[in-house]
Structure formats: C-alpha cells, structure tokens
mmCIF file of C-alpha atoms in Angstrom:
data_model
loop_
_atom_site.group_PDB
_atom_site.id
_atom_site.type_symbol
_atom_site.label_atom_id
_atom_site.label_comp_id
_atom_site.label_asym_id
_atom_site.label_seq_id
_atom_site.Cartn_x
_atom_site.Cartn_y
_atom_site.Cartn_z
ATOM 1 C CA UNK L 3 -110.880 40.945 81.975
ATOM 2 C CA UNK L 4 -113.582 42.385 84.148
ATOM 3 C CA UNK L 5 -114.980 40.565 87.153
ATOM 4 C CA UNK L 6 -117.380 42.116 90.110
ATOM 5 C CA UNK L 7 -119.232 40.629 92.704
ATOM 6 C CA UNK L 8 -122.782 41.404 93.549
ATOM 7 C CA UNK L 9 -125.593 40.274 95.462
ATOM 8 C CA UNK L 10 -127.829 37.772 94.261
ATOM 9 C CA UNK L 11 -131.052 39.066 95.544
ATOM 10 C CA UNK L 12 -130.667 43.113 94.773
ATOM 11 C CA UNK L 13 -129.480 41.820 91.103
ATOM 12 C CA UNK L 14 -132.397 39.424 90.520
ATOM 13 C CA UNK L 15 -135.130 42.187 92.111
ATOM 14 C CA UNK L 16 -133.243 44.721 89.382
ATOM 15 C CA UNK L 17 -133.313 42.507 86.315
ATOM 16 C CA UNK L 18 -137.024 41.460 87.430
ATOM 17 C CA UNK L 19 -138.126 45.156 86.950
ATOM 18 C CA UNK L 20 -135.960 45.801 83.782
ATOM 19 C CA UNK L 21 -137.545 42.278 82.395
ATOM 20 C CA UNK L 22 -140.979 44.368 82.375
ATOM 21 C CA UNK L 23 -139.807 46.617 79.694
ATOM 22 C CA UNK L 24 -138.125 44.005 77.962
ATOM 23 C CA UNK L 25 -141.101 41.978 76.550
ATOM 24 C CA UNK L 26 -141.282 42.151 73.133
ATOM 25 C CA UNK L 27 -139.101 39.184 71.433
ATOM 26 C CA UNK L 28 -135.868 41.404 70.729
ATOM 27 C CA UNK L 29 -136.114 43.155 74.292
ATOM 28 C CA UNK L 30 -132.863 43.248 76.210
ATOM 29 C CA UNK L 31 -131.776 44.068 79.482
ATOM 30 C CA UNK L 32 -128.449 46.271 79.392
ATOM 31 C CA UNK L 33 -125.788 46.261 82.154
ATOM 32 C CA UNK L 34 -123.390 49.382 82.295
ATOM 33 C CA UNK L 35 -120.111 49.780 84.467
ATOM 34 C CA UNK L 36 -118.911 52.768 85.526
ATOM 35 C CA UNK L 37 -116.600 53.724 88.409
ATOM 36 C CA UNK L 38 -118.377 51.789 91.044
ATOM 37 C CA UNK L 39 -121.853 50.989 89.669
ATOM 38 C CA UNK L 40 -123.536 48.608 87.385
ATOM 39 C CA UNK L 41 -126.395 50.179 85.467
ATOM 40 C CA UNK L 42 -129.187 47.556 84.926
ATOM 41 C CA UNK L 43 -131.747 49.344 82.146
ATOM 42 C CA UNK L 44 -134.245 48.472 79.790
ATOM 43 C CA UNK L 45 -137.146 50.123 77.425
ATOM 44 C CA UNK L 46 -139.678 49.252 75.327
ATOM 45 C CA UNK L 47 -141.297 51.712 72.743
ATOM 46 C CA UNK L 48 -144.632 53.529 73.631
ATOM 47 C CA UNK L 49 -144.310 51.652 77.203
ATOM 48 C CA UNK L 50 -141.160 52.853 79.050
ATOM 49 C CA UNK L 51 -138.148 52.306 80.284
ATOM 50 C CA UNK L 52 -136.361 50.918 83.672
ATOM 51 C CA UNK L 53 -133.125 52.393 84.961
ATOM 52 C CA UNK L 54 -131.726 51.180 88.408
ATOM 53 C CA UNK L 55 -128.049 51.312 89.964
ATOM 54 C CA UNK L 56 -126.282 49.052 92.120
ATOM 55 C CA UNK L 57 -122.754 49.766 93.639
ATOM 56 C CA UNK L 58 -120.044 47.501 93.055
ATOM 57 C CA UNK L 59 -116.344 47.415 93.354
ATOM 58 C CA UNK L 60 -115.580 48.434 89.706
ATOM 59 C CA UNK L 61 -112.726 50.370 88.905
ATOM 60 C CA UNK L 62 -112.547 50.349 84.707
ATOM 61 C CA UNK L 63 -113.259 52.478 81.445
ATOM 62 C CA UNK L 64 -116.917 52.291 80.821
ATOM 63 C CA UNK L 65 -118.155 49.351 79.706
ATOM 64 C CA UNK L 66 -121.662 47.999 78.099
ATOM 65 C CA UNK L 67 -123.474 44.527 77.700
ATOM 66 C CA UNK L 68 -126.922 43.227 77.127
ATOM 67 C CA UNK L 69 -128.793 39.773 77.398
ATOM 68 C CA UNK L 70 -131.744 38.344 77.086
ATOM 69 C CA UNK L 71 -133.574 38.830 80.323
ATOM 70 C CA UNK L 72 -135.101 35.444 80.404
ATOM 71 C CA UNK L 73 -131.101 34.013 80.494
ATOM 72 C CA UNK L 74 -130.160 36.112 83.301
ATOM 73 C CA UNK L 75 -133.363 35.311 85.850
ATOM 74 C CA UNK L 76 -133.132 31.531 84.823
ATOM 75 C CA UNK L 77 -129.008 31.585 86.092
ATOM 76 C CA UNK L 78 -130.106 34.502 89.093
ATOM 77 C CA UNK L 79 -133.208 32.179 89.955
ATOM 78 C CA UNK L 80 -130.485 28.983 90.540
ATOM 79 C CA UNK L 81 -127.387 30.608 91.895
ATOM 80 C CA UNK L 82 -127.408 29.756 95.506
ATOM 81 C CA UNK L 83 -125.052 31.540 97.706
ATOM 82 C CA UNK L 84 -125.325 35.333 98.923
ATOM 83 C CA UNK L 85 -123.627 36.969 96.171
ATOM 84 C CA UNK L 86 -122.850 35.824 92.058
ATOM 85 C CA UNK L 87 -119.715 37.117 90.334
ATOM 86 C CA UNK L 88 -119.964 38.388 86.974
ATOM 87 C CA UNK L 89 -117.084 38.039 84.495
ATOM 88 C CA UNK L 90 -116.832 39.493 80.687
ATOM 89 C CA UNK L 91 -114.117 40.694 78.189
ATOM 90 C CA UNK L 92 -116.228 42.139 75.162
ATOM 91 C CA UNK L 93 -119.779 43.097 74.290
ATOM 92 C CA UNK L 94 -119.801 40.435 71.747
ATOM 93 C CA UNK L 95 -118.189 37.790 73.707
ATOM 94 C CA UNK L 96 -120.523 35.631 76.141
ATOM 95 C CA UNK L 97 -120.504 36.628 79.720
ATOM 96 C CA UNK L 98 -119.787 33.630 83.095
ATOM 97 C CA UNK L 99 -122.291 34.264 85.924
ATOM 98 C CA UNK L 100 -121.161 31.744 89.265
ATOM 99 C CA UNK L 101 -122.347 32.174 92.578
ATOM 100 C CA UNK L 102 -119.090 33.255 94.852
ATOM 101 C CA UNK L 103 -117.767 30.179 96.428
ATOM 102 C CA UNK L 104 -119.396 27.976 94.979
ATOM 103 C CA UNK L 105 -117.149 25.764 92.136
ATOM 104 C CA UNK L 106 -119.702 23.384 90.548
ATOM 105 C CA UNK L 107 -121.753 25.825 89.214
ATOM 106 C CA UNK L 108 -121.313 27.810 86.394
ATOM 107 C CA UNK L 109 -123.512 29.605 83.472
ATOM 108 C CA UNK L 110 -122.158 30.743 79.957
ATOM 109 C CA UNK L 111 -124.800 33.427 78.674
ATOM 110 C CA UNK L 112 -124.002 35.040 75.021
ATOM 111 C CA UNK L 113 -124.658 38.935 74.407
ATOM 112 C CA UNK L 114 -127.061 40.101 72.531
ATOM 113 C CA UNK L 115 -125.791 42.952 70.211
ATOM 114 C CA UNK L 116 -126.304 46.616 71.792
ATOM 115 C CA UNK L 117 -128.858 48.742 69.903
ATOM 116 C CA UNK L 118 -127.519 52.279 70.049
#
C-alpha cells in the first residue's frame, strides 16, 4: 500500500544516529510519513533522543512504523544500488526493503510494536 524511494546512504547515516539512542534491548528506531518526509527517531530514557527528516515523494495519511535498528543497518549495509525502496501496509505487518533496480535482492523485516 505505501511504497517510497530513498537514498541508501542519507537513510543508513540517519538510522546510524537514531541506532545510538536505541541501545538498550527493546530500543527501536521509528519511521514516520507525512506529506513528503520520513521521520527517522529514536530515544532512550535519561540519555536522549534522535530526530532527523528526509524528503521523499510521499503523498498519504500519516503513517508510523518501528524496527529493530540492528535489522535495518544489516539490509542498508547490503543494499547496493543508489537508492532502496521501502514498502509497508500496517504497523503490525512486516515491512520489504530492495534496492531500486535491483530484482534478486530482497529483505522481509517484521515491526516491532509502537510504544506510545
């Protein structure tokens, strides 16, 4: 239901720095869409937290998911190619990260349930 296309290297350096404040074991890093921009944030109690925007060609209602950080720089680390798409339906249902153009690549990552 949702797909965007970003750049490999500005998403990796983003979820790098949100993967600070995501240490402890049930640390997350949270992407937000909004008209145009992906949110990439984290926190961690009595250390901080990491906010950081990157534009994108999103045109939806809001939307909110958030993974284990370790998942997402493993699949950014790999993807070859300039830029990765990034597809989802639901918070709750896993989210397909594949570097644009390339088909023999592919990576299923599952959620991790948003703490409000």
């Amino acid at each position: 239901e949702i797909e965007i296309s970003v750049e490999t290297t500005r998403l990796l350096s983003a979820v790098k720095r949100a993967a600070l404040f995501a240490q402890d074991r049930s640390g997350s890093v949270r992407f937000a869409l909004s008209d145009g921009f992906l949110k990439i944030s984290a926190n961690a109690q009595n250390v901080g937290e990491e906010e950081e925007e990157l534009e994108v060609p999103y045109k939806g209602a809001h939307f909110e998911i958030a993974f284990n950080p370790h998942f997402l720089l493993d699949v950014l680390k790999n993807s070859e190619g300039p830029k990765v798409n990034l597809e989802f339906t639901n918070s709750l249902n896993p989210g397909m990260i594949k570097p644009a153009g390339v088909e023999n690549y592919l990576c299923v990552i599952m959620p991790m349930r948003l703490q409000n």
